PDB file of C-alpha atoms in Angstrom:
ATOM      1  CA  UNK A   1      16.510  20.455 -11.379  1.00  0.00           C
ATOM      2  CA  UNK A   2      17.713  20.816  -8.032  1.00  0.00           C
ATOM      3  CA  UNK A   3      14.727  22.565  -6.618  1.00  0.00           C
ATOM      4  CA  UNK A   4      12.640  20.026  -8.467  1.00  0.00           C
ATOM      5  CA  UNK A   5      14.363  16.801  -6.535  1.00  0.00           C
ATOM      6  CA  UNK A   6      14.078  19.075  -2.827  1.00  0.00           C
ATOM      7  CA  UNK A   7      10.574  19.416  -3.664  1.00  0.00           C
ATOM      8  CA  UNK A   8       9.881  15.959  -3.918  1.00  0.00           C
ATOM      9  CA  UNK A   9      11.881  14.758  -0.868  1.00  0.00           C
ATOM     10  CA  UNK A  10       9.603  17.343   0.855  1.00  0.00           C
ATOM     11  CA  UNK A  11       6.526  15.919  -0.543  1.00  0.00           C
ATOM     12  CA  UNK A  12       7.623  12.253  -0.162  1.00  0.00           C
ATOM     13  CA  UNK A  13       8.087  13.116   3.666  1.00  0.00           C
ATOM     14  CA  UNK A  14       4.715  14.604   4.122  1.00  0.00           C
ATOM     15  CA  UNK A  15       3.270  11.867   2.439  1.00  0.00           C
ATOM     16  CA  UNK A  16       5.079   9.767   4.148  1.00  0.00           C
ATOM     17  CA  UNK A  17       3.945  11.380   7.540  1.00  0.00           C
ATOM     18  CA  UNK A  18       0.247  11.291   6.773  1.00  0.00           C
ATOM     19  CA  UNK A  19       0.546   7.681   5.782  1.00  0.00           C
ATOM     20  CA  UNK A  20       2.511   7.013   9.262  1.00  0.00           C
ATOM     21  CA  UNK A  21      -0.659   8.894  11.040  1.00  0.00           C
ATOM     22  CA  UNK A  22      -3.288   6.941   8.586  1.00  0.00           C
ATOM     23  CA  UNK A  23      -1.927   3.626   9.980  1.00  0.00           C
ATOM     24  CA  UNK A  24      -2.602   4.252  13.052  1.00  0.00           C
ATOM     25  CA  UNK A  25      -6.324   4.276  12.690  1.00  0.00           C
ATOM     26  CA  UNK A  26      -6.255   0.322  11.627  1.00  0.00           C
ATOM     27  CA  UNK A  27      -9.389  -1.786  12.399  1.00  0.00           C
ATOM     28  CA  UNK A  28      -9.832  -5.563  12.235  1.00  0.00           C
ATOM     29  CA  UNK A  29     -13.090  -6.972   9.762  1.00  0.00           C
ATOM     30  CA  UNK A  30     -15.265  -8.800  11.485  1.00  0.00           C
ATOM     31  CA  UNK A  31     -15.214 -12.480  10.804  1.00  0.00           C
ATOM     32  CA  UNK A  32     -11.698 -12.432   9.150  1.00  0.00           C
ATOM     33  CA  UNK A  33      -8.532 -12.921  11.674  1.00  0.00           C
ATOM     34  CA  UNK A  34      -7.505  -9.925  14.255  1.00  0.00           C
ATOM     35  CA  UNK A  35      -3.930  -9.732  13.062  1.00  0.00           C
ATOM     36  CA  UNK A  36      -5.214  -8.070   9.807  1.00  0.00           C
ATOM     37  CA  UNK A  37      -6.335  -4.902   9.610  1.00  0.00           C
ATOM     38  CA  UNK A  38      -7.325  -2.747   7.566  1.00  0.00           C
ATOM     39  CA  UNK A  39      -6.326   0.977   7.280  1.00  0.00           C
ATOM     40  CA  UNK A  40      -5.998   3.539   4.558  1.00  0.00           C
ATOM     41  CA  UNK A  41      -2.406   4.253   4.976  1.00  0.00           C
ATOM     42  CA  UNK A  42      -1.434   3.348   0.913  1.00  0.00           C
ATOM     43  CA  UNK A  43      -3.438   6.476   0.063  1.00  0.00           C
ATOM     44  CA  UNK A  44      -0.521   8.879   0.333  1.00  0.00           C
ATOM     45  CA  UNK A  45       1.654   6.052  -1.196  1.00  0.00           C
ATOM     46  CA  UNK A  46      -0.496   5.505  -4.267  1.00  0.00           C
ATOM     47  CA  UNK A  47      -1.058   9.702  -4.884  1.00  0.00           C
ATOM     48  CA  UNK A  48       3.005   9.566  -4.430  1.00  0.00           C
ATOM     49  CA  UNK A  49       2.878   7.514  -7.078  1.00  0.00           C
ATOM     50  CA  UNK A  50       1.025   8.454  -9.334  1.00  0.00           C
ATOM     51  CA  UNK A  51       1.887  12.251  -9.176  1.00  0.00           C
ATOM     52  CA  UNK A  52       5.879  11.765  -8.899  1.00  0.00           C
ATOM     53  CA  UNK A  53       6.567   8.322  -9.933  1.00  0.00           C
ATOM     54  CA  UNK A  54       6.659   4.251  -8.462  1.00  0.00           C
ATOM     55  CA  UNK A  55      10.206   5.371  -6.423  1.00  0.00           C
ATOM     56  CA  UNK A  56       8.147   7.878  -4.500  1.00  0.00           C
ATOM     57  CA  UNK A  57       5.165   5.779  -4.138  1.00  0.00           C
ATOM     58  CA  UNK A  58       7.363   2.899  -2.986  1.00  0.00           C
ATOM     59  CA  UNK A  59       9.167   5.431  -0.658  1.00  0.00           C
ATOM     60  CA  UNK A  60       6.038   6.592   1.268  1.00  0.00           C
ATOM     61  CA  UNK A  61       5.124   2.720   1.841  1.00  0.00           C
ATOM     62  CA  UNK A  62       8.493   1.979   2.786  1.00  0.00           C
ATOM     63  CA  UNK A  63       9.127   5.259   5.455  1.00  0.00           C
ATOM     64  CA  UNK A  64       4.996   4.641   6.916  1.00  0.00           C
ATOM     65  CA  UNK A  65       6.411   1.350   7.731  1.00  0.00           C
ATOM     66  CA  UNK A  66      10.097   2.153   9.239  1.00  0.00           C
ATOM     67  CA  UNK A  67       8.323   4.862  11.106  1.00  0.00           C
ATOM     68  CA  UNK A  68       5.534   2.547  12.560  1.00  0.00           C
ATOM     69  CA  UNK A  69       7.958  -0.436  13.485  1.00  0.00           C
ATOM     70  CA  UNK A  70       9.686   1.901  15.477  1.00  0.00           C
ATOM     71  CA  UNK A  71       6.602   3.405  17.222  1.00  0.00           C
ATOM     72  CA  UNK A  72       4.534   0.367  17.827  1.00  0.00           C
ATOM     73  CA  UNK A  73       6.740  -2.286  17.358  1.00  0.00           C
ATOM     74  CA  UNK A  74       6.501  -6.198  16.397  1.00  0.00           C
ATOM     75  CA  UNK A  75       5.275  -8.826  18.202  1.00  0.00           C
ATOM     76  CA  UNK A  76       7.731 -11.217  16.797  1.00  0.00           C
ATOM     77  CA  UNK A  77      10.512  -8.525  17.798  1.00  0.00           C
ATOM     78  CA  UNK A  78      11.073  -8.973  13.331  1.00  0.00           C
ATOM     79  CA  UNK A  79       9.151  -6.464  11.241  1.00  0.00           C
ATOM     80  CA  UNK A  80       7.063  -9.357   9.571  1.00  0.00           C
ATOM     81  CA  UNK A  81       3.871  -7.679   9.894  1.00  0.00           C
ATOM     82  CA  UNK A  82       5.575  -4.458   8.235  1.00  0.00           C
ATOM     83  CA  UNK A  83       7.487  -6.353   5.535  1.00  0.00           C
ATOM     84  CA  UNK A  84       3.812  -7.509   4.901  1.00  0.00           C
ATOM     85  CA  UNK A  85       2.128  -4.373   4.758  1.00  0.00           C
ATOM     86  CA  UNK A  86       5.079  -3.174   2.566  1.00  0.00           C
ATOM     87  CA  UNK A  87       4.485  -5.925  -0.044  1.00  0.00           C
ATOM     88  CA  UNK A  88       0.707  -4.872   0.265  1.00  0.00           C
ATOM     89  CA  UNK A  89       0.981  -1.654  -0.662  1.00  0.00           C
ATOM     90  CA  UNK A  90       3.962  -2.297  -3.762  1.00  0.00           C
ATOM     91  CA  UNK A  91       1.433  -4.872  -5.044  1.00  0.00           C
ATOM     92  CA  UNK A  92      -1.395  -2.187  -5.103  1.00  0.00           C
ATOM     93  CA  UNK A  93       0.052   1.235  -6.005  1.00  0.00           C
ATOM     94  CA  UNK A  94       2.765  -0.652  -8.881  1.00  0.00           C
ATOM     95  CA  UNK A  95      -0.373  -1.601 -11.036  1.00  0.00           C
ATOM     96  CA  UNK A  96      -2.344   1.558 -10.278  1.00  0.00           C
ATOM     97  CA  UNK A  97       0.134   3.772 -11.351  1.00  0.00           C
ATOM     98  CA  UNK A  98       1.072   1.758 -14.307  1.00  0.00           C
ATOM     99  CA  UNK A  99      -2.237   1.729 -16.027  1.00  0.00           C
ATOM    100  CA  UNK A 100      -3.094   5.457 -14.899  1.00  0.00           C
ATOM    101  CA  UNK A 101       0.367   6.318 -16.708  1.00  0.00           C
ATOM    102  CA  UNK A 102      -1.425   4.868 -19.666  1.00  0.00           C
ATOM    103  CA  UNK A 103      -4.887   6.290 -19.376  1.00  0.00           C
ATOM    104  CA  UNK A 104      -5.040   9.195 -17.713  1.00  0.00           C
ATOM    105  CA  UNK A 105      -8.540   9.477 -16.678  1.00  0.00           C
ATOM    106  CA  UNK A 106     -11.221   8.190 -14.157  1.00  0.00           C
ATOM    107  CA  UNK A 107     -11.793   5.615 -16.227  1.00  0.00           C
ATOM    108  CA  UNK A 108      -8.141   4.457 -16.171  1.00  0.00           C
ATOM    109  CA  UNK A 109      -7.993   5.277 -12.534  1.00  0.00           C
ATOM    110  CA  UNK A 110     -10.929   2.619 -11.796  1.00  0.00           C
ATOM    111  CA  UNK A 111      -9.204  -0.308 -13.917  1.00  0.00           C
ATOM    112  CA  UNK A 112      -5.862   0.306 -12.367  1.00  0.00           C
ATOM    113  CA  UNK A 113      -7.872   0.259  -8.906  1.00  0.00           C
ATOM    114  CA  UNK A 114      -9.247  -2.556 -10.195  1.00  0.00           C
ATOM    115  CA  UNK A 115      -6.003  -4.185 -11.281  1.00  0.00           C
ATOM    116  CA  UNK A 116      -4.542  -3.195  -8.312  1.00  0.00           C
ATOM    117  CA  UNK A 117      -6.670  -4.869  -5.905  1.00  0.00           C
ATOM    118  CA  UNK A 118      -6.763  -8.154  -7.835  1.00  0.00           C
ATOM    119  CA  UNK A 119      -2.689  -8.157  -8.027  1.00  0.00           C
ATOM    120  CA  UNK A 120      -2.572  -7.040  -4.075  1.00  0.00           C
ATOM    121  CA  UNK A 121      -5.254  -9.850  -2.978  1.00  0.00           C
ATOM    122  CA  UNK A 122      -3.584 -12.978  -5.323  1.00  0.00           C
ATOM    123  CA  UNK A 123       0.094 -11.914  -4.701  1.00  0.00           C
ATOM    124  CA  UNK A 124      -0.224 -11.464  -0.872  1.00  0.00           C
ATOM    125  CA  UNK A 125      -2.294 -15.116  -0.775  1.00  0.00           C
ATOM    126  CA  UNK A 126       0.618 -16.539  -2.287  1.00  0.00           C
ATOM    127  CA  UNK A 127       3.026 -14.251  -0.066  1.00  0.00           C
ATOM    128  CA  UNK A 128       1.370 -14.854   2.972  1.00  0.00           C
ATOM    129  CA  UNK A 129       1.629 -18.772   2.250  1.00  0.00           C
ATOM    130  CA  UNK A 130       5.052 -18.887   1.141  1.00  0.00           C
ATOM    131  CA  UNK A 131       6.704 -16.389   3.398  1.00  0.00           C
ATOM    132  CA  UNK A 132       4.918 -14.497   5.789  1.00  0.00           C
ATOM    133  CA  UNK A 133       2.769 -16.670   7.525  1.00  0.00           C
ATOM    134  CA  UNK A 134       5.978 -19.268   7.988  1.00  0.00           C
ATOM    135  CA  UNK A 135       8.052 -16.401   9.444  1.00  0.00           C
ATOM    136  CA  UNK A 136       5.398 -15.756  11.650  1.00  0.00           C
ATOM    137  CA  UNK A 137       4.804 -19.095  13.359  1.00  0.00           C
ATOM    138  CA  UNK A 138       8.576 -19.337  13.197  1.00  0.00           C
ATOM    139  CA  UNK A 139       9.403 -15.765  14.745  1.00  0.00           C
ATOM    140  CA  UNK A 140       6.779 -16.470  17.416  1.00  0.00           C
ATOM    141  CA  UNK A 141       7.522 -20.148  18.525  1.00  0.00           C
ATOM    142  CA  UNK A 142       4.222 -21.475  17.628  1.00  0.00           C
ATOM    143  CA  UNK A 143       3.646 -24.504  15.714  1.00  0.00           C
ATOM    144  CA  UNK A 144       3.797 -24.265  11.884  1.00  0.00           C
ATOM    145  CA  UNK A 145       0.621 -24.512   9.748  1.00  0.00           C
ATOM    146  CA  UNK A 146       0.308 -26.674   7.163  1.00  0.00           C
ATOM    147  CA  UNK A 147      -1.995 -28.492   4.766  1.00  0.00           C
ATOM    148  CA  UNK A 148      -5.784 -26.814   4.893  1.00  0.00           C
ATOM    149  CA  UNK A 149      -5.405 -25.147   8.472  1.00  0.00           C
ATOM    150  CA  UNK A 150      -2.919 -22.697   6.018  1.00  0.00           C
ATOM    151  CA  UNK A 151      -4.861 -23.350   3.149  1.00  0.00           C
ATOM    152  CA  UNK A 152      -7.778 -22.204   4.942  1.00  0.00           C
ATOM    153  CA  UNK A 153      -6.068 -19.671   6.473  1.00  0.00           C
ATOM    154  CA  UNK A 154      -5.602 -17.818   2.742  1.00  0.00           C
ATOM    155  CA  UNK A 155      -8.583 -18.789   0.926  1.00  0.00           C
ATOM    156  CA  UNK A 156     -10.993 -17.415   4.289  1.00  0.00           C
ATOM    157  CA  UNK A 157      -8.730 -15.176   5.853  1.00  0.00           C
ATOM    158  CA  UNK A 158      -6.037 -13.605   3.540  1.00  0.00           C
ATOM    159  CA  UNK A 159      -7.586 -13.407   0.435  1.00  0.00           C
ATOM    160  CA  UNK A 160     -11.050 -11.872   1.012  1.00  0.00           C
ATOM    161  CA  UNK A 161      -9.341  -9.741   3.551  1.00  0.00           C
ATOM    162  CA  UNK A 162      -7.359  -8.213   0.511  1.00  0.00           C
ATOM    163  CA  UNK A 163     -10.162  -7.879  -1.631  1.00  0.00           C
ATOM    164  CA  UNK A 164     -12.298  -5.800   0.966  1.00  0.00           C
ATOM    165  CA  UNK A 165      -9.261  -3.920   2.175  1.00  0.00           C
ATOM    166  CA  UNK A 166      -8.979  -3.028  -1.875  1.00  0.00           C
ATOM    167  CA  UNK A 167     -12.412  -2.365  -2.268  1.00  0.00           C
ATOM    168  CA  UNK A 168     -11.913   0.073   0.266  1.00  0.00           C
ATOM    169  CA  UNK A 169      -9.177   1.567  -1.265  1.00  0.00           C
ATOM    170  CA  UNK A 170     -10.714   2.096  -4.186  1.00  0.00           C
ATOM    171  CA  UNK A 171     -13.944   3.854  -3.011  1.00  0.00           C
ATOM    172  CA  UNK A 172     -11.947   6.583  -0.852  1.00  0.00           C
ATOM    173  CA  UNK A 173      -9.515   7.027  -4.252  1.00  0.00           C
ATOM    174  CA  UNK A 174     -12.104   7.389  -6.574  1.00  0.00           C
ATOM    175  CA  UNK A 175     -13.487  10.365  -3.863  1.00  0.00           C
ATOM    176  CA  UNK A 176     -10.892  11.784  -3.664  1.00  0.00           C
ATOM    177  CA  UNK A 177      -9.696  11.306  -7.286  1.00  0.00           C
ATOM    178  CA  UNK A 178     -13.331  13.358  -8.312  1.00  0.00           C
ATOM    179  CA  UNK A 179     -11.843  16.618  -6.606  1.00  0.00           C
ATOM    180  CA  UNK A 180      -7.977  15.859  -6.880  1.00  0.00           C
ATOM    181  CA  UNK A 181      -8.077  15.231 -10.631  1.00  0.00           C
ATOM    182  CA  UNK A 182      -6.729  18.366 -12.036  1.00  0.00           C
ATOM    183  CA  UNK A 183      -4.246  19.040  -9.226  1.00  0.00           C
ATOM    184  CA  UNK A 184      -2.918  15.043  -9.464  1.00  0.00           C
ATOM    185  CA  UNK A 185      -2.437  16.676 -13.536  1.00  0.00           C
ATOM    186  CA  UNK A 186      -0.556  19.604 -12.525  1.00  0.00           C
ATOM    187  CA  UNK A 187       1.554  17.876  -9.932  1.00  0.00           C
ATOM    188  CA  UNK A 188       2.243  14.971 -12.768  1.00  0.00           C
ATOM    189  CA  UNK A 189       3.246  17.494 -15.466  1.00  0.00           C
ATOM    190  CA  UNK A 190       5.654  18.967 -12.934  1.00  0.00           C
ATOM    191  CA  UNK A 191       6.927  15.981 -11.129  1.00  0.00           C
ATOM    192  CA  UNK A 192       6.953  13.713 -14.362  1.00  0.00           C
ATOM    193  CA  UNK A 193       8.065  15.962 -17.345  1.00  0.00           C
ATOM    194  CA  UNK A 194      11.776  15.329 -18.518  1.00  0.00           C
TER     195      UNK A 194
END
């Protein structure tokens, strides 16, 4: 039992790591605002997941965070922007893993992508216009938005930012999904077995 729980810390904090690195290569959509950007860092998160359980999963996403706040920064001096991509990633890999627990095959993996990018684009709309964006224009001293500069904000900006960032997602999981399969298997029955 012991040497199962080491082995997970281990693989938590490689995950972890290569999510951390994976953030780093970010890039803005064209069209859609600068300040979001889209990078493949939930990866790690999402196999953490689904191999060793939503803590683990939720663990990578967390550490990639703490570990790029304290590399890069925030330009509010506040982690908003990393609370943000935290609520991103719990919103995609929670689903994902749920209905993959359920049906464990590429057919499940695509509907909980699916699922996952739906509950990720709708829940950060409504995050971003209840929370985030506030604490941003209040962190950085700028004038709040309101009415349909913030409603335009999330319907033009937010929302089909989260959809393509999920689409994206989904494409590179599904790749690597095809040659992962039966080790993501193995690693479940190991990881996941009482």
């Amino acid at each position: 039992m012991k040497n199962k729980k080491l082995q997970s810390m281990i693989a938590i904090g490689m995950l972890s790591s290569i999510s951390f690195i994976l953030m780093l290569f970010n890039f803005p959509l064209p069209a859609l605002p600068a300040f979001l950007k889209v990078d493949f860092s939930d990866v790690p998160a999402l196999i953490a997941a689904i191999t060793m359980g939503p803590v683990a999963g939720i663990l990578v996403a967390f550490f990639k965070n703490v570990l790029d706040w304290l590399f890069a920064g925030s330009p509010t001096g506040v982690p908003v922007g990393h609370m943000a991509n935290f609520a991103t990633s719990i919103l995609f890999i929670l689903p994902v893993y749920a209905i993959y627990r359920k049906f464990s095959n590429k057919k499940g993996m695509a509907f909980g992508l699916a699922a996952g990018t739906v509950s990720m684009a709708l829940g950060m709309s409504l995050l971003n216009y209840l929370v985030f964006l506030p604490m941003y224009t209040y962190f950085l001293n700028m004038p709040a938005q309101t009415g349909s500069a913030l409603f335009g904000t999330i319907v033009l900006g937010i929302l089909p930012f989260n959809l393509i960032k999920g689409l994206a997602l989904t494409a590179v999981v599904l790749l690597l999904f095809a040659s992962l399969h039966k080790w993501i298997e193995k690693q479940q029955r190991y990881f996941l077995s009482h």
